[in-house]
Tab-separated table of C-alpha atoms in Angstrom:
chain	number	residue	atom	x	y	z
A	634	MET	CA	-23.280	-7.702	25.986
A	635	ALA	CA	-26.361	-8.755	24.025
A	636	ALA	CA	-26.187	-8.526	20.271
A	637	HIS	CA	-27.330	-5.235	18.840
A	638	THR	CA	-30.124	-5.263	16.260
A	639	LYS	CA	-31.212	-2.654	13.712
A	640	ALA	CA	-34.834	-3.568	14.485
A	641	GLU	CA	-34.439	-1.363	17.556
A	642	VAL	CA	-33.863	1.702	15.340
A	643	PRO	CA	-36.849	3.289	13.510
A	644	PRO	CA	-36.565	4.111	9.767
A	645	TRP	CA	-35.781	7.776	10.445
A	646	GLY	CA	-32.883	6.727	12.704
A	647	LEU	CA	-31.431	4.498	9.978
A	648	ALA	CA	-31.935	7.339	7.491
A	649	ILE	CA	-30.027	9.790	9.701
A	650	ALA	CA	-27.248	7.235	10.157
A	651	GLY	CA	-26.959	6.662	6.405
A	652	SER	CA	-27.088	10.325	5.410
A	653	THR	CA	-24.575	11.283	8.126
A	654	GLY	CA	-22.109	8.713	6.847
A	655	ALA	CA	-22.692	9.777	3.236
A	656	VAL	CA	-22.141	13.489	3.901
A	657	LEU	CA	-18.951	12.847	5.882
A	658	ALA	CA	-17.577	10.474	3.248
A	659	ASN	CA	-18.417	12.708	0.275
A	660	ALA	CA	-17.018	15.820	1.987
A	661	LEU	CA	-13.688	14.026	2.461
A	662	VAL	CA	-13.376	12.895	-1.170
A	663	TYR	CA	-15.288	15.679	-2.964
A	664	PRO	CA	-12.362	16.612	-5.289
A	665	LEU	CA	-12.594	13.100	-6.753
A	666	ASP	CA	-16.260	13.781	-7.526
A	667	ILE	CA	-15.307	16.906	-9.491
A	668	VAL	CA	-12.615	15.015	-11.384
A	669	LYS	CA	-14.761	12.021	-12.318
A	670	THR	CA	-17.598	14.311	-13.462
A	671	ARG	CA	-15.338	16.381	-15.713
A	672	LEU	CA	-13.667	13.295	-17.154
A	673	GLN	CA	-17.055	11.743	-17.869
A	674	VAL	CA	-18.528	14.821	-19.523
A	675	GLN	CA	-15.595	15.629	-21.849
A	676	ILE	CA	-15.562	14.292	-25.394
A	677	LYS	CA	-12.313	13.536	-27.202
A	678	GLN	CA	-11.903	15.916	-30.132
A	679	HIS	CA	-9.935	15.429	-33.344
A	680	ALA	CA	-8.355	18.131	-35.489
A	681	SER	CA	-10.668	17.131	-38.351
A	682	ASP	CA	-13.720	17.841	-36.198
A	683	PRO	CA	-15.180	21.325	-36.979
A	684	THR	CA	-15.677	21.952	-33.241
A	685	TRP	CA	-12.091	21.016	-32.361
A	686	GLU	CA	-10.697	24.569	-32.310
A	687	ALA	CA	-13.518	25.982	-30.165
A	688	GLU	CA	-13.296	23.036	-27.819
A	689	SER	CA	-9.519	23.325	-27.390
A	690	VAL	CA	-9.735	27.071	-26.727
A	691	ASN	CA	-12.658	27.064	-24.282
A	692	HIS	CA	-12.115	23.779	-22.464
A	693	ARG	CA	-9.049	22.058	-21.091
A	694	HIS	CA	-8.872	18.381	-22.047
A	695	TYR	CA	-7.869	16.122	-19.163
A	696	ASN	CA	-5.659	13.101	-19.811
A	697	GLY	CA	-6.378	11.322	-16.547
A	698	THR	CA	-7.125	11.734	-12.860
A	699	LEU	CA	-3.840	13.352	-11.797
A	700	HIS	CA	-3.747	15.609	-14.858
A	701	ALA	CA	-7.315	16.706	-14.131
A	702	ILE	CA	-6.489	17.557	-10.514
A	703	THR	CA	-3.369	19.586	-11.391
A	704	SER	CA	-5.141	21.314	-14.310
A	705	ILE	CA	-8.127	22.337	-12.200
A	706	VAL	CA	-5.827	23.739	-9.507
A	707	ASP	CA	-3.777	25.619	-12.146
A	708	ASP	CA	-6.875	27.053	-13.846
A	709	GLU	CA	-9.175	27.706	-10.886
A	710	GLY	CA	-7.117	27.357	-7.738
A	711	ILE	CA	-7.783	24.902	-4.903
A	712	GLN	CA	-11.384	26.136	-4.703
A	713	GLY	CA	-11.951	24.693	-8.184
A	714	LEU	CA	-11.794	21.221	-6.656
A	715	TYR	CA	-14.783	22.134	-4.488
A	716	SER	CA	-17.077	23.724	-7.107
A	717	GLY	CA	-20.721	23.031	-6.275
A	718	MET	CA	-19.822	21.375	-2.978
A	719	VAL	CA	-22.751	22.862	-1.026
A	720	GLY	CA	-25.264	21.590	-3.548
A	721	GLY	CA	-23.406	18.302	-3.832
A	722	LEU	CA	-23.512	17.605	-0.101
A	723	LEU	CA	-27.131	18.749	0.094
A	724	GLY	CA	-27.938	16.281	-2.674
A	725	VAL	CA	-25.970	13.522	-0.955
A	726	ALA	CA	-27.720	14.142	2.364
A	727	SER	CA	-31.227	14.242	0.878
A	728	THR	CA	-30.708	11.279	-1.463
A	729	ASN	CA	-29.186	9.044	1.189
A	730	PHE	CA	-31.742	10.058	3.830
A	731	ALA	CA	-34.545	9.209	1.404
A	732	TYR	CA	-32.848	5.991	0.281
A	733	PHE	CA	-32.133	4.589	3.727
A	734	TYR	CA	-35.563	5.652	5.012
A	735	TRP	CA	-37.401	3.899	2.197
A	736	TYR	CA	-35.036	0.906	2.199
A	737	SER	CA	-35.526	0.239	5.891
A	738	THR	CA	-39.289	0.831	5.535
A	739	VAL	CA	-39.877	-1.511	2.566
A	740	ARG	CA	-37.517	-4.147	3.993
A	741	THR	CA	-39.306	-4.098	7.348
A	742	LEU	CA	-42.699	-4.350	5.616
A	743	TYR	CA	-41.419	-7.278	3.552
A	744	LEU	CA	-40.074	-9.110	6.613
A	745	ASN	CA	-43.226	-8.510	8.675
A	746	ARG	CA	-45.946	-8.923	6.036
A	747	VAL	CA	-44.515	-11.200	3.333
A	748	SER	CA	-41.609	-13.370	4.467
A	749	MET	CA	-42.709	-13.544	8.114
A	750	GLY	CA	-39.197	-12.969	9.420
A	751	VAL	CA	-37.366	-15.119	6.855
A	752	LYS	CA	-34.359	-13.262	5.425
A	753	PRO	CA	-34.944	-12.135	1.802
A	754	SER	CA	-33.071	-13.793	-1.061
A	755	THR	CA	-30.376	-11.952	-3.016
A	756	ALA	CA	-32.861	-11.180	-5.816
A	757	MET	CA	-35.360	-9.799	-3.297
A	758	GLU	CA	-32.655	-7.700	-1.588
A	759	LEU	CA	-31.870	-6.175	-4.991
A	760	SER	CA	-35.567	-5.554	-5.654
A	761	LEU	CA	-36.116	-3.886	-2.276
A	762	GLY	CA	-33.073	-1.691	-2.881
A	763	ALA	CA	-34.341	-0.776	-6.359
A	764	VAL	CA	-37.752	0.280	-5.013
A	765	ALA	CA	-36.120	2.414	-2.320
A	766	GLY	CA	-33.713	3.957	-4.831
A	767	ALA	CA	-36.515	4.836	-7.265
A	768	LEU	CA	-38.537	6.567	-4.542
A	769	ALA	CA	-35.447	8.504	-3.415
A	770	GLN	CA	-34.551	9.633	-6.959
A	771	LEU	CA	-38.008	11.031	-7.711
A	772	PHE	CA	-37.644	13.557	-4.899
A	773	THR	CA	-33.954	14.427	-5.068
A	774	ILE	CA	-32.813	14.427	-8.718
A	775	PRO	CA	-33.179	18.244	-9.222
A	776	ILE	CA	-30.338	18.789	-6.733
A	777	SER	CA	-28.194	16.320	-8.674
A	778	VAL	CA	-28.884	18.153	-11.953
A	779	VAL	CA	-27.923	21.541	-10.476
A	780	THR	CA	-24.772	20.129	-8.859
A	781	THR	CA	-23.601	18.479	-12.092
A	782	ARG	CA	-24.077	21.779	-13.945
A	783	GLN	CA	-22.088	23.618	-11.270
A	784	GLN	CA	-19.260	21.085	-11.406
A	785	THR	CA	-18.880	21.455	-15.181
A	786	GLN	CA	-19.233	25.242	-15.484
A	787	PRO	CA	-16.202	26.997	-17.067
A	788	LYS	CA	-14.088	29.191	-14.811
A	789	GLY	CA	-15.572	32.466	-16.042
A	790	ASP	CA	-19.164	31.267	-15.821
A	791	LYS	CA	-19.494	30.081	-12.222
A	792	LYS	CA	-22.964	30.451	-10.708
A	793	GLY	CA	-24.615	29.695	-7.380
A	794	MET	CA	-27.254	27.007	-6.879
A	795	LEU	CA	-30.273	29.239	-7.544
A	796	ALA	CA	-28.732	30.887	-10.623
A	797	THR	CA	-27.745	27.480	-11.994
A	798	ALA	CA	-31.246	26.136	-11.372
A	799	LYS	CA	-32.666	29.162	-13.250
A	800	GLU	CA	-30.281	28.449	-16.131
A	801	VAL	CA	-31.619	24.901	-16.326
A	802	ILE	CA	-35.251	26.069	-16.190
A	803	ASP	CA	-34.589	28.696	-18.889
A	804	GLY	CA	-33.275	25.960	-21.180
A	805	GLU	CA	-35.089	24.000	-23.853
A	806	HIS	CA	-36.932	21.683	-21.439
A	807	GLY	CA	-38.112	24.299	-18.932
A	808	VAL	CA	-38.856	23.115	-15.380
A	809	ALA	CA	-38.733	19.520	-16.620
A	810	GLY	CA	-35.001	20.121	-17.168
A	811	LEU	CA	-34.520	19.779	-13.411
A	812	TRP	CA	-35.480	16.134	-13.867
A	813	SER	CA	-33.024	15.560	-16.729
A	814	GLY	CA	-31.645	12.065	-16.584
A	815	LEU	CA	-34.557	10.774	-14.501
A	816	LYS	CA	-34.931	7.666	-16.650
A	817	ALA	CA	-31.204	6.971	-16.394
A	818	SER	CA	-31.384	7.607	-12.650
A	819	LEU	CA	-34.279	5.186	-12.286
A	820	VAL	CA	-32.293	2.575	-14.201
A	821	LEU	CA	-29.294	3.414	-12.015
A	822	VAL	CA	-31.194	2.440	-8.866
A	823	VAL	CA	-29.653	-0.939	-9.576
A	824	ASN	CA	-26.360	0.630	-8.403
A	825	PRO	CA	-27.346	1.101	-4.739
A	826	ALA	CA	-29.452	-2.039	-5.043
A	827	ILE	CA	-26.366	-4.036	-6.099
A	828	THR	CA	-24.280	-2.192	-3.490
A	829	TYR	CA	-26.496	-2.902	-0.487
A	830	GLY	CA	-27.614	-6.303	-1.751
A	831	ALA	CA	-23.947	-7.305	-2.102
A	832	TYR	CA	-23.198	-5.704	1.284
A	833	GLN	CA	-25.856	-7.807	3.018
A	834	ARG	CA	-24.713	-11.004	1.314
A	835	LEU	CA	-20.993	-10.397	1.862
A	836	ARG	CA	-21.681	-9.593	5.502
A	837	GLU	CA	-23.551	-12.867	5.990
A	838	VAL	CA	-20.752	-14.820	4.321
A	839	ILE	CA	-17.652	-13.052	5.687
A	840	PHE	CA	-18.939	-11.832	9.081
A	841	PRO	CA	-21.930	-14.049	10.029
A	842	GLY	CA	-24.018	-13.251	13.100
A	843	ASP	CA	-25.737	-10.151	14.433
A	844	LYS	CA	-22.736	-8.633	16.207
A	845	PRO	CA	-21.996	-5.006	15.245
A	846	LEU	CA	-19.181	-4.754	12.717
A	847	ARG	CA	-15.866	-3.235	13.678
A	848	ALA	CA	-14.850	-0.122	11.746
A	849	HIS	CA	-12.414	-1.863	9.384
A	850	GLU	CA	-14.902	-4.683	8.690
A	851	ALA	CA	-17.658	-2.230	7.700
A	852	PHE	CA	-15.165	-0.292	5.548
A	853	LEU	CA	-14.057	-3.475	3.749
A	854	LEU	CA	-17.603	-4.628	3.020
A	855	GLY	CA	-18.676	-1.172	1.864
A	856	ALA	CA	-15.691	-0.800	-0.471
A	857	LEU	CA	-16.103	-4.271	-2.012
A	858	SER	CA	-19.847	-3.930	-2.579
A	859	LYS	CA	-19.555	-0.458	-4.150
A	860	SER	CA	-16.753	-1.534	-6.478
A	861	LEU	CA	-18.915	-4.360	-7.842
A	862	ALA	CA	-21.849	-1.998	-8.385
A	863	THR	CA	-19.717	0.683	-10.081
A	864	LEU	CA	-18.148	-1.699	-12.594
A	865	ALA	CA	-21.599	-3.039	-13.492
A	866	THR	CA	-23.222	0.370	-14.032
A	867	GLN	CA	-20.419	2.703	-15.235
A	868	PRO	CA	-21.850	3.228	-18.786
A	869	LEU	CA	-25.141	4.390	-17.282
A	870	ILE	CA	-23.315	6.692	-14.851
A	871	VAL	CA	-21.453	8.325	-17.762
A	872	ALA	CA	-24.707	8.684	-19.727
A	873	LYS	CA	-26.486	10.284	-16.770
A	874	VAL	CA	-23.710	12.894	-16.363
A	875	GLY	CA	-23.960	13.664	-20.086
A	876	LEU	CA	-27.702	14.242	-19.778
A	877	GLN	CA	-27.388	16.569	-16.793
A	878	SER	CA	-24.462	18.708	-18.023
A	879	ARG	CA	-24.274	21.260	-20.803
A	880	PRO	CA	-24.180	19.645	-24.261
A	881	PRO	CA	-20.673	19.403	-25.818
A	882	PRO	CA	-19.733	21.885	-28.605
A	883	ALA	CA	-20.277	19.196	-31.259
A	884	ARG	CA	-23.973	19.253	-30.362
A	885	LYS	CA	-24.172	23.030	-31.058
A	886	GLY	CA	-26.200	23.640	-27.920
A	887	LYS	CA	-28.674	20.817	-28.586
A	888	PRO	CA	-29.238	18.857	-25.351
A	889	PHE	CA	-29.450	15.077	-25.285
A	890	LYS	CA	-32.954	13.622	-24.997
A	891	SER	CA	-32.171	10.156	-23.610
A	892	PHE	CA	-29.321	8.237	-22.046
A	893	LEU	CA	-29.277	5.919	-25.093
A	894	GLU	CA	-28.628	8.996	-27.275
A	895	VAL	CA	-25.728	9.987	-25.002
A	896	MET	CA	-24.270	6.481	-25.176
A	897	ARG	CA	-24.532	6.378	-28.998
A	898	PHE	CA	-22.853	9.789	-29.235
A	899	ILE	CA	-19.972	8.706	-26.985
A	900	VAL	CA	-19.457	5.422	-28.863
A	901	GLU	CA	-19.416	7.296	-32.204
A	902	LYS	CA	-16.841	9.815	-30.949
A	903	GLU	CA	-14.680	7.642	-28.692
A	904	GLY	CA	-15.585	4.015	-29.186
A	905	PRO	CA	-17.095	1.611	-26.615
A	906	LEU	CA	-14.333	2.291	-24.077
A	907	GLY	CA	-15.569	5.888	-23.900
A	908	LEU	CA	-18.463	4.574	-21.813
A	909	TYR	CA	-15.921	3.750	-19.104
A	910	LYS	CA	-14.124	7.092	-19.040
A	911	GLY	CA	-13.585	8.383	-15.538
A	912	VAL	CA	-13.907	4.873	-14.126
A	913	ALA	CA	-10.657	5.178	-12.117
A	914	PRO	CA	-11.724	8.189	-9.976
A	915	GLN	CA	-15.298	6.794	-9.940
A	916	LEU	CA	-14.023	3.532	-8.458
A	917	LEU	CA	-11.663	5.257	-6.037
A	918	LYS	CA	-14.371	7.682	-4.936
A	919	GLY	CA	-16.929	4.896	-4.617
A	920	LEU	CA	-14.532	2.685	-2.669
A	921	LEU	CA	-13.633	5.429	-0.196
A	922	VAL	CA	-17.139	6.892	0.077
A	923	GLN	CA	-18.900	3.590	0.560
A	924	GLY	CA	-16.256	2.340	2.979
A	925	ILE	CA	-16.412	5.497	5.114
A	926	LEU	CA	-20.214	5.661	4.744
A	927	MET	CA	-20.846	2.129	6.003
A	928	MET	CA	-18.219	2.483	8.722
A	929	THR	CA	-19.856	5.705	9.966
A	930	LYS	CA	-23.385	4.366	9.469
A	931	GLU	CA	-22.674	1.312	11.639
A	932	ARG	CA	-21.304	3.554	14.413
A	933	VAL	CA	-24.255	5.968	14.273
A	934	GLU	CA	-26.746	3.078	14.248
A	935	LEU	CA	-25.026	1.603	17.293
A	936	SER	CA	-25.236	4.997	19.025
A	937	PHE	CA	-28.966	5.140	18.280
A	938	ILE	CA	-29.453	1.606	19.606
A	939	LEU	CA	-27.626	2.444	22.844
A	940	LEU	CA	-29.526	5.740	23.136
A	941	PHE	CA	-32.908	4.078	22.647
A	942	ARG	CA	-31.997	1.349	25.154
A	943	TYR	CA	-30.974	3.983	27.671
A	944	VAL	CA	-34.212	5.926	27.122
A	945	ARG	CA	-36.273	2.738	27.533
A	946	LYS	CA	-34.331	1.846	30.662
A	947	MET	CA	-34.887	5.314	32.152
A	948	ARG	CA	-38.575	5.178	31.219
A	949	LYS	CA	-38.928	1.741	32.835
A	950	GLU	CA	-37.173	2.932	35.987
A	951	LYS	CA	-39.454	5.971	36.105
A	952	LEU	CA	-42.545	3.825	35.648
A	953	ASP	CA	-41.295	1.419	38.349
A	954	GLN	CA	-40.798	4.373	40.697
A	955	LEU	CA	-44.293	5.679	39.988
A	956	ALA	CA	-45.740	2.183	40.476
A	957	ALA	CA	-43.855	1.830	43.772
A	958	MET	CA	-45.093	5.230	44.945
A	959	ALA	CA	-48.668	4.338	43.965
A	960	ALA	CA	-48.414	0.989	45.767
A	961	LYS	CA	-47.000	2.727	48.860
A	962	LYS	CA	-49.849	5.225	48.928
A	963	ILE	CA	-52.384	2.406	48.562
A	964	ASP	CA	-50.755	0.570	51.477
A	965	GLU	CA	-50.781	3.764	53.560
A	966	ALA	CA	-54.449	4.293	52.724
A	967	LYS	CA	-55.256	0.731	53.760
A	968	VAL	CA	-53.404	1.206	57.056
A	969	ALA	CA	-55.251	4.471	57.694
A	970	VAL	CA	-58.631	2.826	57.019
A	971	THR	CA	-57.720	-0.092	59.297
A	972	GLU	CA	-56.721	2.221	62.118
A	973	LYS	CA	-60.015	4.110	61.864
A	974	ILE	CA	-61.963	0.863	62.104
């Protein structure tokens, strides 16, 4: 069989493939998303801290991934592990659709207009991914803000998506609060840029050629590339979660204004290693999500390629039939004219 090529799939097809894989992957590992968010947003408290008593009464402190999972189940039941899931998956679908659409669009434009078919360098792959990520974030970050708020709401203060969005809008920053963490998110476009840049490079090195990847090969490449990106950007991920969630008790309701302010606050309270809190579930989630995402994405892309080839084949056969019928009628007309003469 001839090698399959993504050039046969339009940007919207690649976007559907990417968002489908992302939704499936995130639905399967959503409890890890809850755990990593709550670990990242909590601040270690000391008995000498004036907010320690209020913090210990109102919020459970998690000592790690397993403790967080068991504590959430004890406090909120199994459903606690799926708080904000609808908004989360909606955000995942919209963000990944936008990302893959813009990534395939800008990459195709680069190949056709700038490099004239020459494969982009690693630096250019990262740049193309960053541009696509920035465009995607501008349109989808409000969903991320609402989801983060839902994931960190105390048990007795659970709200739906619309009520949570209203809570954000009623806050200090008004409607602009829905874009909290935008600067951090724009900086964090290097995460998918590193992920997909590394994916492309690792694929060329480990599995050269244009043949479609087998499921385990796509999973391996996706997991490796996401792990590299997560380790490189974890402090920014923690800062972004801090910006989008409710301020900790020590802030007395005062929200953070920048991701640098969040990072300084965390370092003051917990030291530099606090910027890597929640890295274990973040890595595990990223490894599983990216592996399943790329595995699913490759399969969906292949389905689109086969579908488009089938449609083109059917169209060609139909056109050939119409051409044959037209030619037959012309021949019959010629015969009829000849007979009359």
